Short mmCIF file of C-alpha atoms and ligand atoms in Angstrom, two decimals:
data_model
loop_
_atom_site.label_atom_id
_atom_site.label_comp_id
_atom_site.label_asym_id
_atom_site.label_seq_id
_atom_site.Cartn_x
_atom_site.Cartn_y
_atom_site.Cartn_z
CA MET G 1 -81.24 -2.15 12.95
CA SER G 2 -79.39 -4.83 14.77
CA ILE G 3 -81.88 -7.38 16.75
CA TYR G 4 -80.40 -8.47 20.07
CA VAL G 5 -81.96 -10.98 22.42
CA THR G 6 -83.85 -7.82 24.35
CA ARG G 7 -84.40 -4.21 24.01
CA PRO G 8 -85.13 -2.23 27.23
CA PHE G 9 -88.75 -1.08 27.49
CA LEU G 10 -88.94 2.64 27.51
CA PRO G 11 -91.82 4.53 29.05
CA PRO G 12 -93.11 7.68 27.20
CA LYS G 13 -90.44 10.32 27.34
CA GLU G 14 -92.79 13.06 28.83
CA GLU G 15 -93.94 10.87 31.84
CA PHE G 16 -90.40 10.22 32.70
CA LEU G 17 -89.12 14.02 32.29
CA LYS G 18 -92.19 15.11 34.46
CA LYS G 19 -90.97 12.81 37.34
CA VAL G 20 -87.28 14.22 36.55
CA SER G 21 -88.71 17.73 36.81
CA ASP G 22 -90.17 17.10 40.02
CA ILE G 23 -86.79 15.60 41.47
CA PHE G 24 -85.17 18.94 40.42
CA ASP G 25 -88.04 21.01 42.28
CA ARG G 26 -87.73 19.04 45.58
CA GLY G 27 -83.80 18.94 45.50
CA ILE G 28 -84.11 15.46 46.88
CA LEU G 29 -81.77 12.98 45.01
CA THR G 30 -81.44 9.94 47.33
CA ASN G 31 -81.66 8.60 50.88
CA GLN G 32 -85.08 7.17 50.70
CA GLY G 33 -86.45 10.18 49.02
CA PRO G 34 -90.17 10.29 47.98
CA ASN G 35 -89.76 8.44 44.73
CA VAL G 36 -88.02 5.48 46.48
CA GLN G 37 -90.68 5.29 49.09
CA GLU G 38 -93.62 5.37 46.62
CA PHE G 39 -91.76 2.62 44.52
CA GLU G 40 -91.28 0.60 47.48
CA GLN G 41 -94.92 0.83 48.54
CA THR G 42 -95.97 0.05 45.22
CA MET G 43 -93.81 -3.04 45.13
CA ARG G 44 -95.28 -4.30 48.44
CA LYS G 45 -98.70 -4.04 47.33
CA PHE G 46 -98.29 -5.52 43.89
CA LEU G 47 -96.19 -8.38 45.34
CA GLY G 48 -98.36 -8.89 48.55
CA ILE G 49 -95.45 -8.82 51.01
CA GLU G 50 -94.91 -6.46 54.00
CA HIS G 51 -91.30 -6.30 53.86
CA PHE G 52 -89.56 -4.98 50.50
CA HIS G 53 -86.32 -3.28 49.98
CA TYR G 54 -85.27 -1.28 47.14
CA VAL G 55 -81.64 -1.60 46.32
CA THR G 56 -79.08 -0.91 43.64
CA ASN G 57 -78.92 -4.10 41.80
CA GLY G 58 -79.92 -7.73 42.00
CA THR G 59 -76.42 -9.01 42.86
CA ILE G 60 -76.00 -6.83 45.91
CA ALA G 61 -79.67 -8.01 46.75
CA LEU G 62 -78.16 -11.67 46.98
CA GLN G 63 -75.42 -10.55 49.13
CA LEU G 64 -77.39 -8.63 51.34
CA ALA G 65 -79.80 -11.69 51.76
CA LEU G 66 -77.01 -13.87 52.76
CA HIS G 67 -75.60 -11.05 55.25
CA ALA G 68 -79.03 -10.27 56.65
CA LEU G 69 -79.48 -13.91 57.61
CA GLY G 70 -76.18 -14.32 58.94
CA ILE G 71 -74.51 -16.69 56.33
CA THR G 72 -70.97 -15.26 56.14
CA GLU G 73 -69.24 -18.68 55.79
CA GLY G 74 -69.96 -22.20 55.22
CA GLU G 75 -71.86 -23.81 52.07
CA VAL G 76 -74.54 -22.67 50.25
CA ILE G 77 -76.44 -25.19 47.85
CA THR G 78 -77.10 -23.69 44.63
CA THR G 79 -78.04 -24.45 40.98
CA PRO G 80 -75.31 -24.32 37.93
CA PHE G 81 -77.52 -23.04 35.48
CA SER G 82 -78.22 -19.37 36.08
CA TYR G 83 -76.47 -16.08 35.35
CA VAL G 84 -72.98 -15.94 37.01
CA ALA G 85 -74.35 -13.22 39.55
CA THR G 86 -76.03 -16.15 41.49
CA VAL G 87 -72.55 -17.89 42.36
CA SER G 88 -70.37 -14.84 42.42
CA SER G 89 -72.52 -13.25 45.27
CA ILE G 90 -71.93 -16.49 47.20
CA LEU G 91 -68.20 -16.49 46.66
CA TRP G 92 -68.25 -12.75 47.42
CA GLU G 93 -69.69 -13.48 50.64
CA ARG G 94 -66.68 -16.04 51.25
CA CYS G 95 -69.13 -18.84 51.09
CA THR G 96 -68.76 -21.97 49.14
CA PRO G 97 -71.22 -22.82 46.43
CA VAL G 98 -72.22 -26.44 46.08
CA PHE G 99 -73.87 -27.23 42.90
CA VAL G 100 -76.98 -29.38 42.45
CA ASP G 101 -77.97 -30.43 39.21
CA ILE G 102 -81.10 -29.30 37.61
CA GLU G 103 -84.23 -31.25 36.26
CA PRO G 104 -84.43 -31.19 32.34
CA LYS G 105 -88.12 -29.81 32.11
CA ASN G 106 -87.81 -26.41 33.22
CA PHE G 107 -84.32 -26.23 34.18
CA THR G 108 -84.59 -25.54 37.97
CA ILE G 109 -82.58 -27.25 40.72
CA ASP G 110 -83.28 -31.05 41.05
CA VAL G 111 -84.85 -31.18 44.43
CA SER G 112 -84.50 -34.99 44.49
CA LYS G 113 -80.59 -34.47 44.68
CA ILE G 114 -80.60 -31.55 47.22
CA GLU G 115 -80.58 -33.78 50.30
CA GLU G 116 -77.38 -35.74 49.35
CA ALA G 117 -75.47 -32.36 48.97
CA ILE G 118 -76.08 -31.27 52.47
CA THR G 119 -73.24 -31.59 54.83
CA PRO G 120 -72.69 -30.08 58.49
CA ARG G 121 -71.08 -27.06 56.96
CA THR G 122 -74.66 -26.42 54.83
CA LYS G 123 -76.11 -22.99 55.81
CA ALA G 124 -78.45 -22.14 52.95
CA ILE G 125 -80.30 -23.21 49.50
CA MET G 126 -80.03 -20.78 46.86
CA PRO G 127 -82.42 -21.71 43.97
CA VAL G 128 -83.20 -19.73 41.00
CA HIS G 129 -86.49 -19.54 39.33
CA VAL G 130 -84.53 -19.49 36.03
CA PHE G 131 -86.63 -17.92 32.96
CA GLY G 132 -89.35 -17.26 35.35
CA TYR G 133 -90.20 -20.76 35.98
CA ALA G 134 -91.22 -21.90 39.52
CA CYS G 135 -88.83 -24.11 41.46
CA ASP G 136 -90.58 -26.90 43.50
CA VAL G 137 -91.04 -24.46 46.35
CA ASP G 138 -92.91 -26.89 48.54
CA ALA G 139 -90.29 -29.60 48.35
CA ILE G 140 -87.44 -27.04 48.87
CA GLU G 141 -89.33 -25.65 52.19
CA SER G 142 -89.79 -29.11 53.55
CA ILE G 143 -86.09 -30.03 53.04
CA ALA G 144 -85.19 -26.48 54.45
CA LYS G 145 -87.17 -27.25 57.60
CA LYS G 146 -85.96 -30.62 58.09
CA HIS G 147 -82.33 -29.78 57.96
CA ASP G 148 -82.61 -26.08 59.51
CA LEU G 149 -81.53 -24.25 56.51
CA LYS G 150 -82.36 -20.80 55.00
CA VAL G 151 -83.90 -20.79 51.66
CA ILE G 152 -82.95 -17.73 49.46
CA TYR G 153 -84.40 -17.58 46.09
CA ASP G 154 -82.78 -15.69 43.24
CA ALA G 155 -86.13 -14.55 41.86
CA ALA G 156 -84.27 -12.26 39.20
CA HIS G 157 -86.58 -13.53 36.38
CA THR G 158 -90.04 -13.66 38.14
CA PHE G 159 -91.24 -10.36 38.33
CA GLY G 160 -94.72 -10.64 37.47
CA SER G 161 -95.20 -14.23 37.57
CA PHE G 162 -97.61 -15.75 40.18
CA TYR G 163 -97.42 -19.19 41.35
CA LYS G 164 -100.25 -20.96 43.18
CA GLY G 165 -101.81 -17.66 43.76
CA ARG G 166 -98.92 -15.80 45.09
CA ALA G 167 -96.19 -13.61 43.54
CA LEU G 168 -93.40 -16.14 42.66
CA CYS G 169 -90.84 -13.77 44.33
CA SER G 170 -92.41 -14.11 47.60
CA TYR G 171 -91.27 -17.67 48.62
CA GLY G 172 -88.37 -18.74 50.76
CA ASP G 173 -86.84 -16.54 53.70
CA ILE G 174 -85.74 -13.77 51.14
CA SER G 175 -86.38 -13.68 47.49
CA THR G 176 -84.36 -11.20 45.39
CA LEU G 177 -85.19 -9.41 42.34
CA SER G 178 -83.19 -7.63 39.63
CA PHE G 179 -84.66 -4.49 37.95
CA HIS G 180 -81.89 -4.17 35.26
CA ALA G 181 -82.60 -3.05 32.13
CA THR G 182 -82.62 -6.28 30.62
CA LYS G 183 -85.11 -7.62 32.52
CA LEU G 184 -88.92 -7.39 31.69
CA PHE G 185 -89.67 -4.77 34.37
CA HIS G 186 -86.62 -2.51 34.99
CA THR G 187 -85.46 0.49 36.79
CA ILE G 188 -82.42 0.84 34.54
CA GLU G 189 -80.34 -0.60 37.30
CA GLY G 190 -81.86 -1.86 40.50
CA GLY G 191 -82.73 -4.75 42.80
CA GLY G 192 -85.16 -5.86 45.52
CA CYS G 193 -85.11 -7.96 48.48
CA LEU G 194 -88.37 -9.44 49.65
CA VAL G 195 -88.04 -10.87 53.37
CA GLN G 196 -90.47 -12.75 55.39
CA ASP G 197 -89.21 -12.18 58.82
CA LYS G 198 -89.48 -8.56 60.30
CA ASP G 199 -86.22 -8.76 62.30
CA VAL G 200 -84.41 -9.96 59.34
CA SER G 201 -85.97 -7.38 57.36
CA ASP G 202 -84.97 -4.55 59.70
CA LYS G 203 -81.48 -6.04 59.72
CA LEU G 204 -81.21 -5.70 55.88
CA ASN G 205 -82.59 -2.31 55.86
CA LEU G 206 -79.64 -0.99 58.21
CA LEU G 207 -77.02 -3.37 56.35
CA ARG G 208 -77.98 -1.59 52.94
CA ARG G 209 -77.22 1.99 54.48
CA PHE G 210 -73.90 1.50 56.33
CA GLY G 211 -75.27 -0.05 59.24
CA HIS G 212 -76.18 3.10 61.10
CA GLU G 213 -79.12 5.29 62.05
CA GLY G 214 -77.80 8.95 62.98
CA ASP G 215 -75.09 8.44 65.17
CA SER G 216 -75.95 5.16 66.29
CA HIS G 217 -73.67 2.32 64.60
CA TYR G 218 -75.44 -0.89 65.05
CA MET G 219 -73.49 -3.19 62.51
CA LEU G 220 -70.98 -3.24 59.64
CA GLY G 221 -72.93 -2.14 56.55
CA ILE G 222 -72.64 -1.24 53.11
CA ASN G 223 -74.04 1.16 50.48
CA ALA G 224 -76.76 -0.47 48.43
CA LYS G 225 -79.19 2.70 48.55
CA GLN G 226 -81.07 3.27 45.51
CA ASP G 227 -81.78 6.79 44.12
CA GLU G 228 -84.57 9.17 43.02
CA PHE G 229 -83.79 8.91 39.16
CA ASN G 230 -83.96 5.00 39.14
CA ALA G 231 -87.17 4.93 41.27
CA ALA G 232 -88.66 7.63 38.77
CA MET G 233 -87.89 5.19 35.93
CA GLY G 234 -89.60 2.13 37.88
CA LEU G 235 -92.71 4.19 38.56
CA CYS G 236 -93.06 5.08 35.18
CA ASN G 237 -92.57 1.71 33.85
CA PHE G 238 -94.85 -0.14 36.40
CA ARG G 239 -97.87 1.61 34.81
CA TYR G 240 -97.13 -0.51 31.77
CA LEU G 241 -96.44 -3.77 33.29
CA LYS G 242 -99.81 -5.39 32.00
CA GLU G 243 -99.18 -4.17 28.57
CA ILE G 244 -95.43 -5.26 28.77
CA ILE G 245 -96.41 -8.80 29.78
CA ALA G 246 -99.38 -8.99 27.24
CA GLU G 247 -97.14 -8.05 24.30
CA ARG G 248 -94.37 -10.39 25.32
CA LYS G 249 -97.20 -13.27 25.53
CA LYS G 250 -98.53 -12.29 22.04
CA ILE G 251 -94.72 -12.73 20.55
CA SER G 252 -93.94 -15.93 22.52
CA GLU G 253 -97.26 -17.37 21.06
CA LEU G 254 -96.29 -16.31 17.60
CA TYR G 255 -93.01 -18.09 18.07
CA ASN G 256 -94.87 -21.03 19.37
CA SER G 257 -97.25 -21.47 16.35
CA LEU G 258 -94.10 -21.46 14.15
CA LEU G 259 -91.61 -23.34 15.96
CA ILE G 260 -93.06 -25.65 18.52
CA LYS G 261 -92.91 -29.18 16.46
CA LYS G 262 -89.45 -28.45 15.39
CA ILE G 263 -87.68 -27.33 18.46
CA GLU G 264 -87.57 -28.43 22.11
CA ARG G 265 -89.06 -25.77 24.66
CA PRO G 266 -89.53 -25.98 28.53
CA LYS G 267 -92.51 -27.60 29.73
CA GLU G 268 -95.63 -25.21 30.96
CA GLN G 269 -96.35 -25.54 34.47
CA ARG G 270 -99.55 -26.03 36.14
CA ASN G 271 -100.29 -23.27 38.66
CA LEU G 272 -98.24 -20.71 37.06
CA GLU G 273 -99.22 -17.36 35.72
CA TYR G 274 -96.12 -16.86 33.64
CA ASN G 275 -94.58 -13.41 32.99
CA TYR G 276 -93.04 -14.37 29.51
CA ALA G 277 -89.62 -13.09 30.62
CA TYR G 278 -87.63 -15.26 28.31
CA TYR G 279 -88.06 -17.50 25.02
CA PRO G 280 -85.65 -20.43 25.40
CA VAL G 281 -85.08 -23.17 22.95
CA LEU G 282 -83.18 -26.16 23.14
CA PHE G 283 -81.22 -27.32 20.02
CA GLU G 284 -80.33 -30.77 19.37
CA SER G 285 -76.70 -30.04 19.59
CA GLU G 286 -74.20 -27.18 20.39
CA ASN G 287 -73.28 -27.51 16.53
CA GLU G 288 -76.75 -26.80 15.61
CA LEU G 289 -77.09 -23.95 17.73
CA LEU G 290 -73.98 -22.20 16.29
CA ALA G 291 -74.97 -23.11 12.82
CA ALA G 292 -78.37 -21.32 13.51
CA PHE G 293 -76.65 -18.28 15.22
CA ASP G 294 -74.64 -18.07 12.22
CA ARG G 295 -77.64 -17.93 9.81
CA LEU G 296 -79.26 -15.43 12.00
CA ARG G 297 -76.14 -13.39 12.20
CA LYS G 298 -76.13 -12.80 8.47
CA MET G 299 -79.43 -10.96 8.97
CA ASP G 300 -77.98 -8.89 11.91
CA ILE G 301 -80.03 -10.87 14.62
CA TYR G 302 -78.19 -12.13 17.79
CA PRO G 303 -80.02 -14.50 20.04
CA ARG G 304 -78.02 -14.90 23.29
CA ARG G 305 -76.68 -18.26 25.01
CA TYR G 306 -78.63 -18.20 28.38
CA PHE G 307 -76.96 -19.47 30.18
CA TYR G 308 -73.43 -20.58 29.13
CA PRO G 309 -71.11 -22.03 30.54
CA SER G 310 -72.75 -24.06 33.20
CA LEU G 311 -71.60 -22.42 36.30
CA ASN G 312 -69.67 -25.53 37.70
CA LYS G 313 -67.35 -25.06 34.93
CA LEU G 314 -66.17 -21.58 35.92
CA HIS G 315 -62.34 -21.77 36.28
CA TYR G 316 -62.06 -19.79 39.54
CA LEU G 317 -63.87 -22.26 41.35
CA LYS G 318 -61.88 -24.00 44.00
CA VAL G 319 -63.77 -27.20 44.00
CA LYS G 320 -65.55 -28.42 40.82
CA ASN G 321 -68.15 -31.20 40.47
CA ASN G 322 -69.95 -32.60 37.40
CA ASN G 323 -73.55 -31.33 36.65
CA PRO G 324 -74.10 -33.62 33.59
CA ILE G 325 -77.80 -32.30 32.97
CA SER G 326 -76.81 -28.63 33.28
CA GLU G 327 -73.69 -29.15 31.25
CA ASP G 328 -75.48 -30.62 28.43
CA ILE G 329 -78.58 -28.00 28.66
CA SER G 330 -76.21 -25.14 28.72
CA SER G 331 -74.32 -26.22 25.64
CA ARG G 332 -77.38 -26.19 23.32
CA ILE G 333 -79.85 -23.71 24.74
CA ALA G 334 -80.49 -20.07 23.83
CA CYS G 335 -82.90 -17.30 24.09
CA LEU G 336 -84.54 -15.67 21.13
CA PRO G 337 -85.10 -12.15 20.92
CA LEU G 338 -88.24 -10.92 22.60
CA PHE G 339 -89.13 -7.51 23.55
CA VAL G 340 -91.86 -4.88 23.28
CA GLY G 341 -92.00 -3.41 19.80
CA MET G 342 -90.56 -6.41 18.06
CA LYS G 343 -92.04 -6.80 14.63
CA GLU G 344 -94.04 -9.66 13.42
CA GLU G 345 -91.90 -10.22 10.32
CA THR G 346 -88.86 -10.25 12.69
CA VAL G 347 -90.24 -13.36 14.51
CA LYS G 348 -91.25 -14.96 11.22
CA ALA G 349 -87.72 -14.29 9.78
CA ILE G 350 -86.08 -15.72 12.72
CA CYS G 351 -88.34 -18.75 12.61
CA SER G 352 -87.62 -19.42 9.09
CA ARG G 353 -83.89 -19.46 9.64
CA LEU G 354 -84.17 -21.99 12.53
C1 PLP F 401 -79.71 -10.57 36.00
C2 PLP F 401 -79.57 -11.41 37.19
C3 PLP F 401 -78.76 -11.13 38.46
C4 PLP F 401 -78.20 -9.90 38.52
O1 PLP F 401 -78.89 -8.72 38.67
P1 PLP F 401 -78.20 -7.37 38.36
O2 PLP F 401 -79.35 -6.18 38.75
O3 PLP F 401 -77.75 -7.11 37.10
O4 PLP F 401 -77.15 -7.37 39.63
C5 PLP F 401 -78.91 -12.18 39.18
N1 PLP F 401 -79.18 -13.43 38.97
C6 PLP F 401 -79.95 -13.86 37.77
C7 PLP F 401 -80.47 -15.18 37.72
C8 PLP F 401 -79.96 -12.74 36.67
O5 PLP F 401 -80.63 -13.19 35.61
#
């Protein structure tokens, strides 16, 4: 069987089918049904935040975040080292992304370069806790305060990570999550918004369901409501979160023991209780990466280039700037296969080919 970078976790079939059967009995499929409500309550409790909204995916979560904070034009400072949805959400909301290069240890936005990118048109900072590593949240908060900017974290990789005793996805004015099937914890498709301020939270809640309540239309909205089947998958998977993280940790440590001296890895962070969301490795050059991919392909194993290209290189951007560190890292980084149920022999085989 082919081995890809990930394989979605699936709960025992009977547990999911029981919930599906309950949905059939109730006849409620969507519009804040009982599963969605239970899922939201579960998330609030687990993440330690009052305002959490479950939405259809992590990309619309970012778009809703911008909208709920009133950012519908102007510049948004972000990182070039992320999945494309970070920047596409900014562009889709008719804002201009301004890229600030990353630091080379954990590949998050370089906070020492943020202030020089701020202009009178800057509205917000959208950093990414890439691979589940924490951005310098304290520095970002003080820069944002000083310049009166909003902070939206793309926290798509952080579910299950805790930083300084707090869920890593609970920092900033809003943090967004993705519950896509490729993520460590998923609801097939899905996303979430964690909001600090109650008024912003109420607005976001209205925005995600057409901006109206009954016959009262408050604002222009969109449909980002999640349904009962996805929530059922989330509730089933959540029961296994501890096991999922523990198994990913075990596989990551096996990789560590077989690879650590030969291949460069992100640095461990103090104060971070890591979720083992990914296993990124840095090759010495792009050619080395491609050669390793070739060797693995012969064994039907397919790591992935996360993230390539560096987003400042997207051809549809109007303004392009250089981000040498991100471009360099992007050219030679890959994530190795990591998923629940991965066999020890597979890890060993991969390491022997690297
Ligand atoms: C997966 C991901 C998204 C998008 O989430 P979807 O649920 O697939 O829309 C956004 N940002 C990052 C960093 C991601 O990895």
